[in-house]
Coordinates of C-alpha atoms and ligand atoms in Angstrom, one line a residue:
M1339 CA 87.7 6.6 -110.0
S1340 CA 90.8 6.6 -112.4
S1341 CA 91.8 3.2 -113.8
G1342 CA 94.9 3.2 -111.6
A1343 CA 92.8 3.8 -108.5
S1344 CA 90.3 1.1 -109.7
R1345 CA 93.2 -1.4 -110.1
S1346 CA 94.5 -0.5 -106.6
A1347 CA 91.0 -1.1 -105.1
E1348 CA 90.8 -4.4 -107.0
R1349 CA 94.0 -5.5 -105.3
A1350 CA 92.6 -4.6 -101.9
W1351 CA 89.4 -6.6 -102.5
P1352 CA 90.8 -10.1 -101.8
A1353 CA 92.1 -8.8 -98.4
L1354 CA 88.6 -7.8 -97.5
L1355 CA 87.2 -11.2 -98.6
D1356 CA 89.8 -12.9 -96.4
A1357 CA 88.8 -10.6 -93.5
A1358 CA 85.2 -11.5 -94.0
A1359 CA 86.1 -15.2 -93.9
N1360 CA 88.0 -14.6 -90.7
A1361 CA 85.1 -12.7 -89.1
R1362 CA 82.8 -15.7 -89.9
A1363 CA 85.3 -18.1 -88.3
G1364 CA 85.7 -15.9 -85.2
R1365 CA 89.3 -15.0 -86.0
P1366 CA 90.9 -11.5 -86.0
H1367 CA 89.3 -9.8 -89.0
Q1368 CA 90.9 -6.3 -89.6
A1369 CA 91.7 -6.1 -93.3
I1370 CA 95.0 -4.6 -94.3
A1371 CA 95.0 -2.8 -97.6
P1372 CA 98.0 -3.8 -99.8
G1373 CA 100.1 -0.6 -100.5
R1374 CA 99.1 2.8 -99.3
T1375 CA 96.9 4.2 -102.1
T1376 CA 93.8 6.2 -101.1
A1377 CA 91.5 3.9 -103.2
A1378 CA 92.6 0.8 -101.4
Q1379 CA 92.4 2.5 -97.9
E1380 CA 88.9 3.8 -98.8
L1381 CA 87.7 0.4 -99.9
V1382 CA 88.8 -1.0 -96.6
A1383 CA 87.2 1.9 -94.7
L1384 CA 83.9 1.4 -96.5
H1385 CA 83.7 -2.4 -95.9
Q1386 CA 85.3 -2.9 -92.5
P1387 CA 82.2 -2.0 -90.5
L1388 CA 80.2 -4.6 -92.4
I1389 CA 82.9 -7.2 -91.6
D1390 CA 83.0 -6.2 -87.9
R1391 CA 79.2 -6.6 -87.7
M1392 CA 79.5 -10.1 -89.3
A1393 CA 81.9 -11.0 -86.5
D1394 CA 79.4 -9.8 -83.8
G1395 CA 76.2 -11.4 -85.2
P1396 CA 74.1 -11.5 -88.3
L1397 CA 74.4 -8.6 -90.8
T1398 CA 71.4 -7.2 -92.6
L1399 CA 72.3 -4.5 -95.1
G1400 CA 70.0 -2.6 -97.5
Q1401 CA 71.1 -0.9 -100.6
L1402 CA 69.5 1.5 -103.2
G1403 CA 70.8 3.3 -106.2
Q1404 CA 68.7 6.5 -106.7
S1405 CA 68.5 9.7 -108.6
L1406 CA 68.9 13.2 -107.0
D1407 CA 65.1 13.2 -106.6
G1408 CA 64.9 9.9 -104.8
R1409 CA 63.8 7.6 -107.7
I1410 CA 65.2 4.1 -108.4
A1411 CA 63.4 3.7 -111.7
T1412 CA 60.9 5.3 -114.0
A1413 CA 57.2 4.7 -113.4
G1414 CA 57.3 1.9 -116.0
G1415 CA 60.2 0.2 -114.1
D1416 CA 63.2 1.2 -116.3
S1417 CA 66.3 1.3 -114.1
Y1418 CA 69.1 0.6 -116.6
Y1419 CA 71.1 2.4 -115.3
V1420 CA 70.5 4.9 -112.5
T1421 CA 74.0 4.6 -111.0
G1422 CA 77.3 4.1 -112.8
E1423 CA 79.9 1.4 -113.3
A1424 CA 81.7 2.1 -110.0
N1425 CA 78.4 1.5 -108.0
R1426 CA 77.7 -1.6 -110.0
T1427 CA 81.1 -3.0 -108.9
H1428 CA 80.3 -2.0 -105.3
L1429 CA 77.0 -3.8 -105.5
H1430 CA 78.7 -7.0 -106.7
R1431 CA 81.2 -6.7 -103.9
L1432 CA 78.3 -6.5 -101.4
R1433 CA 76.8 -9.6 -102.9
A1434 CA 80.1 -11.4 -102.5
L1435 CA 80.3 -10.6 -98.8
V1436 CA 76.9 -11.9 -97.8
D1437 CA 75.2 -15.3 -97.7
A1438 CA 72.0 -14.2 -99.4
V1439 CA 70.6 -11.4 -101.6
V1440 CA 66.9 -10.6 -101.3
V1441 CA 64.8 -8.9 -103.9
G1442 CA 61.1 -8.2 -104.3
T1443 CA 58.7 -9.2 -107.0
G1444 CA 58.8 -5.9 -108.8
T1445 CA 62.6 -6.2 -109.3
V1446 CA 62.3 -9.7 -110.8
L1447 CA 59.4 -8.6 -113.1
H1448 CA 61.2 -5.6 -114.4
D1449 CA 64.9 -6.5 -114.3
D1450 CA 64.9 -10.3 -114.7
P1451 CA 68.2 -10.1 -112.7
Q1452 CA 70.9 -12.7 -112.2
L1453 CA 71.9 -11.5 -108.8
T1454 CA 75.3 -13.1 -109.2
V1455 CA 78.9 -11.8 -108.6
R1456 CA 80.4 -10.9 -111.9
A1457 CA 82.1 -7.5 -111.5
C1458 CA 84.6 -8.7 -108.8
V1459 CA 86.1 -11.8 -107.3
G1460 CA 83.8 -13.7 -104.9
D1461 CA 81.2 -16.4 -104.5
H1462 CA 77.6 -16.0 -105.6
P1463 CA 75.1 -15.5 -102.7
V1464 CA 71.9 -17.6 -102.4
R1465 CA 69.3 -15.6 -104.4
V1466 CA 66.1 -15.0 -102.4
V1467 CA 62.9 -13.7 -104.0
I1468 CA 59.9 -12.5 -102.0
D1469 CA 56.9 -13.4 -104.2
S1470 CA 54.2 -12.6 -101.7
R1471 CA 51.3 -12.8 -104.2
G1472 CA 52.7 -15.9 -105.9
Q1473 CA 52.6 -14.2 -109.3
L1474 CA 56.1 -15.0 -110.7
T1475 CA 56.6 -17.6 -113.4
P1476 CA 59.4 -20.1 -113.9
D1477 CA 60.8 -18.4 -117.0
H1478 CA 62.8 -15.7 -115.1
R1479 CA 66.5 -16.1 -115.5
L1480 CA 67.4 -16.7 -111.9
F1481 CA 64.9 -19.6 -111.7
Q1482 CA 66.5 -21.2 -114.8
D1483 CA 70.2 -20.5 -115.0
G1484 CA 71.4 -22.7 -112.2
Q1485 CA 74.2 -20.3 -111.5
A1486 CA 73.5 -20.1 -107.7
P1487 CA 71.0 -21.6 -105.3
T1488 CA 67.7 -19.8 -105.4
L1489 CA 64.9 -19.6 -102.8
A1490 CA 61.5 -18.2 -103.5
Y1491 CA 59.1 -17.3 -100.7
R1492 CA 55.6 -17.5 -102.0
G1493 CA 52.5 -16.2 -100.3
A1494 CA 50.3 -18.1 -102.8
N1495 CA 51.1 -20.9 -105.2
A1496 CA 53.7 -22.3 -102.8
D1497 CA 52.9 -25.8 -104.1
R1498 CA 53.9 -24.8 -107.7
A1499 CA 57.5 -25.1 -108.8
L1500 CA 59.6 -22.1 -110.0
G1501 CA 62.2 -23.7 -112.3
L1502 CA 65.2 -24.8 -110.3
A1503 CA 64.3 -22.6 -107.2
E1504 CA 63.4 -24.1 -103.8
V1505 CA 60.0 -22.8 -103.0
A1506 CA 59.0 -21.9 -99.4
A1507 CA 55.6 -20.9 -98.1
L1508 CA 55.3 -17.3 -96.8
E1509 CA 52.7 -16.3 -94.4
V1510 CA 50.9 -13.2 -95.7
G1511 CA 48.4 -11.3 -93.5
A1512 CA 46.4 -8.1 -94.1
D1513 CA 49.6 -6.0 -93.8
G1514 CA 51.5 -8.3 -96.1
Y1515 CA 54.4 -10.5 -95.0
D1516 CA 56.4 -10.1 -91.9
P1517 CA 60.0 -9.3 -92.8
E1518 CA 61.3 -10.2 -89.3
A1519 CA 59.8 -13.8 -89.7
L1520 CA 61.4 -14.0 -93.2
L1521 CA 64.8 -13.0 -91.8
A1522 CA 64.5 -15.5 -89.0
D1523 CA 63.8 -18.2 -91.5
L1524 CA 66.9 -17.2 -93.5
H1525 CA 69.0 -17.3 -90.3
A1526 CA 67.5 -20.8 -89.5
R1527 CA 68.7 -21.9 -92.9
G1528 CA 72.3 -20.7 -92.1
L1529 CA 71.9 -17.6 -94.2
R1530 CA 73.0 -15.1 -91.6
H1531 CA 74.4 -12.2 -93.6
V1532 CA 71.8 -10.7 -95.9
L1533 CA 71.8 -8.0 -98.5
V1534 CA 68.3 -6.5 -99.2
E1535 CA 69.1 -5.3 -102.7
G1536 CA 65.8 -3.9 -103.8
G1537 CA 63.5 -2.5 -105.0
G1538 CA 62.4 0.4 -102.9
V1539 CA 59.2 -1.3 -101.6
T1540 CA 61.2 -4.2 -100.2
V1541 CA 64.1 -2.2 -98.7
S1542 CA 61.6 0.2 -97.1
R1543 CA 59.7 -2.7 -95.6
F1544 CA 62.9 -4.0 -93.9
L1545 CA 63.8 -0.5 -92.9
A1546 CA 60.4 0.3 -91.4
A1547 CA 60.6 -2.9 -89.4
G1548 CA 64.0 -1.8 -87.9
L1549 CA 65.8 -4.8 -89.3
L1550 CA 68.6 -3.1 -91.3
D1551 CA 71.9 -2.6 -89.6
R1552 CA 73.2 -0.4 -92.4
L1553 CA 71.8 1.2 -95.6
H1554 CA 73.9 2.0 -98.6
V1555 CA 72.3 4.7 -100.7
C1556 CA 74.1 5.7 -103.8
I1557 CA 73.0 9.0 -105.3
A1558 CA 73.4 9.5 -109.0
P1559 CA 73.5 12.9 -110.6
L1560 CA 70.3 12.6 -112.6
I1561 CA 66.8 13.9 -112.1
I1562 CA 64.1 11.4 -113.2
G1563 CA 61.2 13.6 -112.0
S1564 CA 58.7 10.9 -111.4
G1565 CA 58.8 7.1 -111.0
R1566 CA 59.4 4.4 -108.4
A1567 CA 60.5 5.7 -105.0
A1568 CA 63.7 4.7 -103.2
V1569 CA 62.7 4.8 -99.5
S1570 CA 59.1 5.3 -98.6
L1571 CA 58.0 5.1 -95.0
P1572 CA 54.8 5.9 -93.0
E1573 CA 54.2 9.7 -92.8
I1574 CA 55.6 11.7 -89.9
A1575 CA 54.3 15.1 -88.9
R1576 CA 57.5 16.7 -87.7
L1577 CA 61.0 16.8 -89.0
S1578 CA 62.2 16.2 -85.5
D1579 CA 60.7 12.7 -85.9
A1580 CA 62.9 12.0 -89.0
R1581 CA 65.6 9.5 -88.7
R1582 CA 69.1 11.0 -88.8
P1583 CA 71.5 8.0 -88.9
S1584 CA 75.2 8.6 -88.5
M1585 CA 76.5 8.7 -92.0
R1586 CA 79.8 8.5 -94.0
S1587 CA 80.0 9.4 -97.7
F1588 CA 82.3 7.9 -100.4
A1589 CA 82.9 9.2 -103.9
M1590 CA 81.9 6.6 -106.4
P1591 CA 82.2 8.7 -109.6
P1592 CA 80.0 10.0 -111.1
D1593 CA 77.9 9.1 -108.0
T1594 CA 78.2 9.5 -104.2
L1595 CA 77.6 6.6 -101.8
F1596 CA 76.1 7.3 -98.4
D1597 CA 76.7 4.6 -95.8
C1598 CA 74.1 5.0 -93.0
D1599 CA 74.7 3.3 -89.7
L1600 CA 71.2 2.5 -88.5
R1601 CA 72.4 1.1 -85.2
G1602 CA 74.6 4.1 -84.3
Ligands
NAP2415 N1 68.2 1.3 -108.3 C1 68.2 0.3 -107.4 O1 68.9 0.2 -106.5 C2 67.2 -0.8 -107.7 C3 67.3 -2.1 -107.1 C4 66.4 -3.0 -107.3 C5 65.4 -2.8 -108.2 N2 65.3 -1.6 -108.8 C6 64.1 -1.3 -109.6 O2 63.1 -1.1 -108.8 C7 61.8 -1.5 -109.4 C8 61.1 -2.4 -108.5 O3 61.0 -1.9 -107.2 P1 59.7 -1.8 -106.4 O4 60.0 -1.0 -105.2 O5 58.6 -1.4 -107.4 O6 59.3 -3.4 -106.1 P2 60.1 -4.5 -105.3 O7 60.6 -4.0 -104.0 O8 61.1 -5.2 -106.1 O9 59.0 -5.5 -105.1 C9 58.2 -5.4 -104.0 C10 56.8 -5.0 -104.3 O10 56.5 -4.7 -105.6 C11 55.3 -5.2 -105.9 N3 55.3 -5.0 -107.4 C12 56.1 -4.1 -108.0 N4 55.9 -4.1 -109.3 C13 55.0 -4.9 -109.5 C14 54.3 -5.3 -110.7 N5 54.6 -4.8 -111.9 N6 53.4 -6.2 -110.6 C15 53.1 -6.7 -109.4 N7 53.7 -6.4 -108.3 C16 54.6 -5.5 -108.3 C17 55.2 -6.5 -105.2 O11 54.1 -7.1 -104.9 P3 54.0 -8.4 -104.0 O12 54.9 -8.3 -102.9 O13 52.6 -8.3 -103.5 O14 54.2 -9.5 -104.9 C18 55.9 -6.0 -103.9 O15 54.9 -5.4 -103.0 C19 62.2 -2.1 -110.7 O16 61.9 -1.1 -111.7 C20 63.7 -2.3 -110.6 O17 64.3 -2.1 -111.9 C21 66.2 -0.6 -108.6

């Protein structure tokens, strides 16, 4: 995106935040892009379905930034950075739209992320960590920085504090935790609109359980060749059993974003 186009998209972003606030309040929620530039129109086109969904009920959105060969990180967990600056801004906009952003243990261990909104205007979401084996320690940034409320679901050690985070007990069976029960608990806490941000294991778990309304997959023009998988689901025997969601694509130079409608 040129810097002019990026400025134009930036001007459209507050209109989308207003539309999202209207959707939450049950008011008309069609965003109107200021001006007539393609970048502003595209920004509205990309986000309006998310806002429409927020008006109808809870939104659960997954996202992944992957290489051409479907990797989100090297085998050792290095993911800085698979996708470019435009996708980073997009990710921060998604955070600003939702009530909560969910990540798995692997992401906290490898990235020590902040999960806050820094690349655009907007409020920080509640940060939710799924620590199903109770192996995280209080020294991670999001447990210490106090920048946003943080909730850690722990399958073990739920009686141990994780810095400033609220700790909730997570039931873990032979097949791991139940993402549907976790989502229901978030909803019960008033966290209705949720971004499952990563990593691949966590997004795949919500996808396999049929819980994602949409999935944003951003494909970057690099080949990692090995490493951590983006989506991994149980094997299917026939291609006719593959999911073929309706899809829109958006240029996010140097990457391409695929917006998959999993309810369509
Ligand atoms: N490109 C992107 O969009 C994106 C987004 C987020 C993260 N990432 C990258 O993705 C990687 C993490 O993704 P992921 O799919 O491996 O995991 P994840 O979804 O963040 O975490 C979920 C699973 O990872 C396990 N896990 C992963 N690494 C572990 C480790 N070193 N030690 C113990 N448990 C570990 C967890 O175990 P338990 O549940 O049993 O605790 C859990 O089953 C990181 O390298 C991160 O940098 C990329």
